[in-house]
Amino acid sequence: EVQLVESGGGLVQPGGSLRLSCAASGFTFSDHYMDWVRQAPGKGLEWVGRTRNKVKSYTTEYAASVKGRSTISRDDSKNSLYLQMNSLKTEDTAVYYCVRVLLYCSGGNCHSTFDYWGQGTLVTVSS
Amino acid sequence: DIQMTQSPSSVSASVGDRVTITCRASQGISSWLAWYQQKPGKAPKLLIYGASSLQSGVPSRFSGSGSGTDFTLTISSLQPEDFATYYCQQSDSFPLTFGGGTKVEI
């Protein structure tokens, strides 16, 4: 059974830093791209960023709203995904989900979707 | 960035009703669209990917269609467990973006 368990959320002051972790099990973690998606209280879903796998040199992508302030990394030996967030703003307050990426292909093109989600961890940025 | 616009933002329906939700992309995204269901306090769940491919384990009353800029999610006969919020999401290009959500309520 695929499981994604996030941790590390909490209350942090504006300008502070936080590192979120996601422990994965039930699948070959190293094969998969992994993403972070967040959801502000009472709001919709916002994609945060991606780390690809070793085959793709662990390259990353970020949303403009977090680029330059956040770093996504992974440790395949520990089946773990991380999100380091710095210079936190009140608008970063959200539930952060760790998400497994499913790659699918059609007509020679491959794209992605999110097939498994963790339960989320709440980050509150407030003074 | 590709903007995803869902309509309606909410819909009132009854058990057994046919419900259709639409999603429009601000530019063509071929069939690179997914639909998710989210219940209060829970993580989203993948229903449809590739615009029309049903994710394993999802009931066949859910279906998706469309390509280019216009897409629909249809629930053929609404069940009590289907009352939730539904989101579309494009994976044509970064940044990946979601629609604003459609709440299906009684």
Coordinates of C-alpha atoms in Angstrom, one line a residue:
Chain A
E1 CA 0.0 0.0 0.0
V2 CA 1.4 3.4 -1.0
Q3 CA 1.8 5.7 2.0
L4 CA 3.0 9.3 2.1
V5 CA 3.4 10.8 5.6
E6 CA 4.3 14.5 5.9
S7 CA 5.8 16.0 9.0
G8 CA 7.5 19.2 10.1
G9 CA 4.6 21.7 10.0
G10 CA 3.8 24.2 12.7
L11 CA 3.7 27.8 13.7
V12 CA 6.5 30.0 12.4
Q13 CA 7.0 33.7 12.4
P14 CA 7.2 35.8 9.2
G15 CA 10.7 35.7 7.8
G16 CA 11.4 32.3 9.5
S17 CA 12.3 29.0 8.0
L18 CA 10.8 25.5 8.1
R19 CA 11.7 22.1 6.7
L20 CA 8.9 19.7 5.8
S21 CA 9.5 16.0 5.3
C22 CA 7.6 13.3 3.6
A23 CA 8.2 9.6 4.4
A24 CA 7.2 7.3 1.5
S25 CA 6.5 3.6 1.6
G26 CA 4.8 0.9 -0.4
F27 CA 6.4 1.7 -3.8
T28 CA 9.9 2.2 -5.3
F29 CA 10.4 5.8 -4.3
S30 CA 13.5 6.3 -6.3
D31 CA 11.6 5.6 -9.6
H32 CA 9.2 8.5 -9.1
Y33 CA 9.1 12.2 -9.5
M34 CA 7.6 13.8 -6.4
D35 CA 5.8 17.1 -5.9
W36 CA 4.5 19.4 -3.2
V37 CA 1.1 20.9 -3.5
R38 CA -0.4 23.3 -0.9
Q39 CA -3.8 24.5 0.1
A40 CA -4.5 27.7 2.0
P41 CA -7.3 27.5 4.6
G42 CA -10.6 27.5 2.8
K43 CA -8.9 27.9 -0.6
G44 CA -8.1 25.9 -3.7
L45 CA -5.0 23.9 -4.6
E46 CA -1.7 25.4 -5.6
W47 CA 1.2 23.4 -7.0
V48 CA 4.5 24.3 -5.2
G49 CA 7.2 22.3 -7.0
R50 CA 8.7 19.1 -8.2
T51 CA 11.8 17.0 -8.0
R52 CA 12.5 14.5 -10.7
N53 CA 14.3 11.2 -10.2
K54 CA 17.9 10.2 -10.6
V55 CA 17.4 9.3 -14.3
K56 CA 16.5 13.0 -14.8
S57 CA 19.3 14.2 -12.6
Y58 CA 17.0 15.2 -9.7
T59 CA 16.1 18.4 -11.6
T60 CA 13.5 20.6 -10.0
E61 CA 10.7 23.0 -10.9
Y62 CA 9.1 25.6 -8.7
A63 CA 6.1 27.8 -8.7
A64 CA 6.9 31.5 -9.0
S65 CA 5.4 32.2 -5.6
V66 CA 8.1 30.1 -3.8
K67 CA 11.0 30.2 -6.3
G68 CA 14.2 31.5 -4.7
R69 CA 12.8 30.9 -1.2
S70 CA 12.2 27.2 -1.3
T71 CA 14.2 24.1 -2.1
I72 CA 12.9 20.6 -2.8
S73 CA 15.2 17.7 -2.2
R74 CA 15.0 14.0 -1.8
D75 CA 17.0 11.2 -0.2
D76 CA 16.3 8.0 -2.1
S77 CA 18.2 5.9 0.5
K78 CA 15.7 7.1 3.1
N79 CA 12.6 7.1 0.8
S80 CA 12.1 10.7 1.9
L81 CA 11.1 14.0 0.2
Y82 CA 11.8 17.4 1.7
L83 CA 10.7 21.0 1.3
Q84 CA 12.9 23.7 2.8
M85 CA 11.1 27.0 3.0
N86 CA 12.9 30.2 3.9
S87 CA 11.8 33.9 4.3
L88 CA 8.3 32.7 5.0
K89 CA 5.3 35.0 4.5
T90 CA 1.8 35.0 5.9
E91 CA 0.6 33.9 2.5
D92 CA 2.6 30.7 2.8
T93 CA 0.1 29.6 5.5
A94 CA -1.4 26.3 4.1
V95 CA -1.7 22.6 4.4
Y96 CA 1.3 21.2 2.4
Y97 CA 0.7 17.9 0.6
C98 CA 3.4 15.5 -0.5
V99 CA 2.3 14.0 -3.9
R100 CA 3.5 11.1 -6.0
V101 CA 3.7 11.8 -9.7
L102 CA 2.2 9.4 -12.3
L103 CA 3.7 9.7 -15.7
Y104 CA 1.6 8.7 -18.6
C105 CA 2.2 8.9 -22.3
S106 CA 0.1 9.5 -25.5
G107 CA 1.2 9.9 -29.0
G108 CA 4.9 10.0 -28.0
N109 CA 4.4 12.7 -25.4
C110 CA 4.5 12.0 -21.7
H111 CA 2.9 14.2 -19.1
S112 CA 2.1 13.8 -15.4
T113 CA -0.7 13.7 -12.9
F114 CA -0.8 13.2 -9.1
D115 CA -1.9 9.6 -8.2
Y116 CA -1.2 9.5 -4.4
W117 CA -1.4 12.2 -1.8
G118 CA -0.2 12.4 1.8
Q119 CA -2.6 13.6 4.5
G120 CA -0.9 17.0 4.6
T121 CA 0.9 19.0 7.2
L122 CA -0.2 22.5 8.3
V123 CA 2.2 25.4 8.2
T124 CA 1.0 28.6 9.9
V125 CA 3.0 31.8 9.3
S126 CA 2.0 34.3 11.9
S127 CA 3.5 36.7 14.5
Chain B
D1 CA 0.8 30.6 -17.0
I2 CA -2.2 28.6 -18.1
Q3 CA -5.3 29.7 -16.2
M4 CA -7.9 27.0 -15.5
T5 CA -11.5 28.2 -15.0
Q6 CA -14.2 25.9 -13.6
S7 CA -17.9 26.4 -13.7
P8 CA -20.1 26.4 -11.8
S9 CA -18.3 27.2 -8.6
S10 CA -21.0 25.3 -6.8
V11 CA -23.9 23.1 -7.7
S12 CA -26.9 21.8 -5.8
A13 CA -28.0 18.3 -6.7
S14 CA -29.8 15.3 -5.4
V15 CA -28.9 11.6 -5.2
G16 CA -29.4 10.1 -8.6
D17 CA -28.9 13.3 -10.6
R18 CA -26.5 13.7 -13.5
V19 CA -24.0 16.3 -12.7
T20 CA -21.6 18.0 -15.2
I21 CA -18.7 20.3 -14.3
T22 CA -16.8 22.2 -16.9
C23 CA -13.2 23.4 -17.0
R24 CA -11.7 25.8 -19.5
A25 CA -8.0 26.4 -20.1
S26 CA -6.7 29.8 -21.1
Q27 CA -4.8 28.1 -24.0
G28 CA -4.8 24.7 -25.6
I29 CA -3.5 21.8 -23.4
S30 CA -4.3 18.9 -25.7
S31 CA -5.6 16.2 -23.3
W32 CA -3.3 16.9 -20.4
L33 CA -6.0 17.4 -17.9
A34 CA -6.8 15.6 -14.6
W35 CA -9.8 15.8 -12.2
Y36 CA -9.6 15.3 -8.5
Q37 CA -12.2 14.9 -5.7
Q38 CA -11.7 16.4 -2.3
K39 CA -13.8 15.8 0.8
P40 CA -13.6 18.2 3.8
G41 CA -10.4 17.6 5.9
K42 CA -9.1 15.0 3.4
A43 CA -6.5 15.0 0.7
P44 CA -7.6 15.2 -2.9
K45 CA -8.1 11.9 -4.8
L46 CA -7.3 11.4 -8.5
L47 CA -10.4 10.5 -10.6
I48 CA -9.5 11.1 -14.2
Y49 CA -6.3 11.8 -16.1
G50 CA -5.5 12.3 -19.7
A51 CA -8.9 14.1 -19.9
S52 CA -10.8 10.8 -20.1
S53 CA -8.8 7.9 -18.5
L54 CA -10.5 6.6 -15.3
Q55 CA -8.0 6.1 -12.5
S56 CA -8.0 2.5 -11.1
G57 CA -10.6 1.9 -8.5
V58 CA -12.8 4.9 -9.4
P59 CA -16.4 4.1 -10.1
S60 CA -17.5 4.1 -13.7
R61 CA -20.2 6.7 -13.0
F62 CA -17.4 9.2 -13.3
S63 CA -16.3 10.2 -16.8
G64 CA -14.3 12.9 -18.4
S65 CA -14.2 14.3 -21.9
G66 CA -12.7 17.2 -23.9
S67 CA -9.5 18.3 -25.5
G68 CA -7.8 21.6 -26.4
T69 CA -9.4 24.2 -24.1
D70 CA -12.8 22.8 -23.0
F71 CA -13.3 19.8 -20.7
T72 CA -16.1 18.2 -18.7
L73 CA -16.4 15.9 -15.7
T74 CA -19.7 14.0 -15.6
I75 CA -21.1 12.1 -12.7
S76 CA -23.8 10.0 -14.3
S77 CA -25.8 9.2 -11.1
L78 CA -24.8 11.1 -8.0
Q79 CA -24.3 9.0 -4.9
P80 CA -24.2 10.2 -1.3
E81 CA -20.4 9.8 -1.2
D82 CA -19.9 12.1 -4.2
F83 CA -20.8 15.2 -2.3
A84 CA -17.4 16.9 -2.4
T85 CA -15.3 19.6 -4.1
Y86 CA -13.9 18.8 -7.6
Y87 CA -10.8 20.3 -9.1
C88 CA -9.4 20.2 -12.6
Q89 CA -5.6 20.5 -13.2
Q90 CA -3.5 20.9 -16.3
S91 CA -0.1 19.3 -16.8
D92 CA 0.6 20.7 -20.3
S93 CA 3.3 23.1 -19.0
F94 CA 4.8 24.5 -15.8
P95 CA 3.7 25.9 -13.6
L96 CA 1.1 23.2 -13.1
T97 CA -2.2 24.9 -12.3
F98 CA -5.6 24.0 -10.9
G99 CA -9.1 25.3 -11.4
G100 CA -10.8 27.1 -8.5
G101 CA -12.9 24.1 -7.6
T102 CA -16.6 23.1 -7.9
K103 CA -18.5 22.2 -4.7
V104 CA -21.2 19.6 -5.3
E105 CA -23.7 19.9 -2.5
I106 CA -27.2 18.9 -1.6

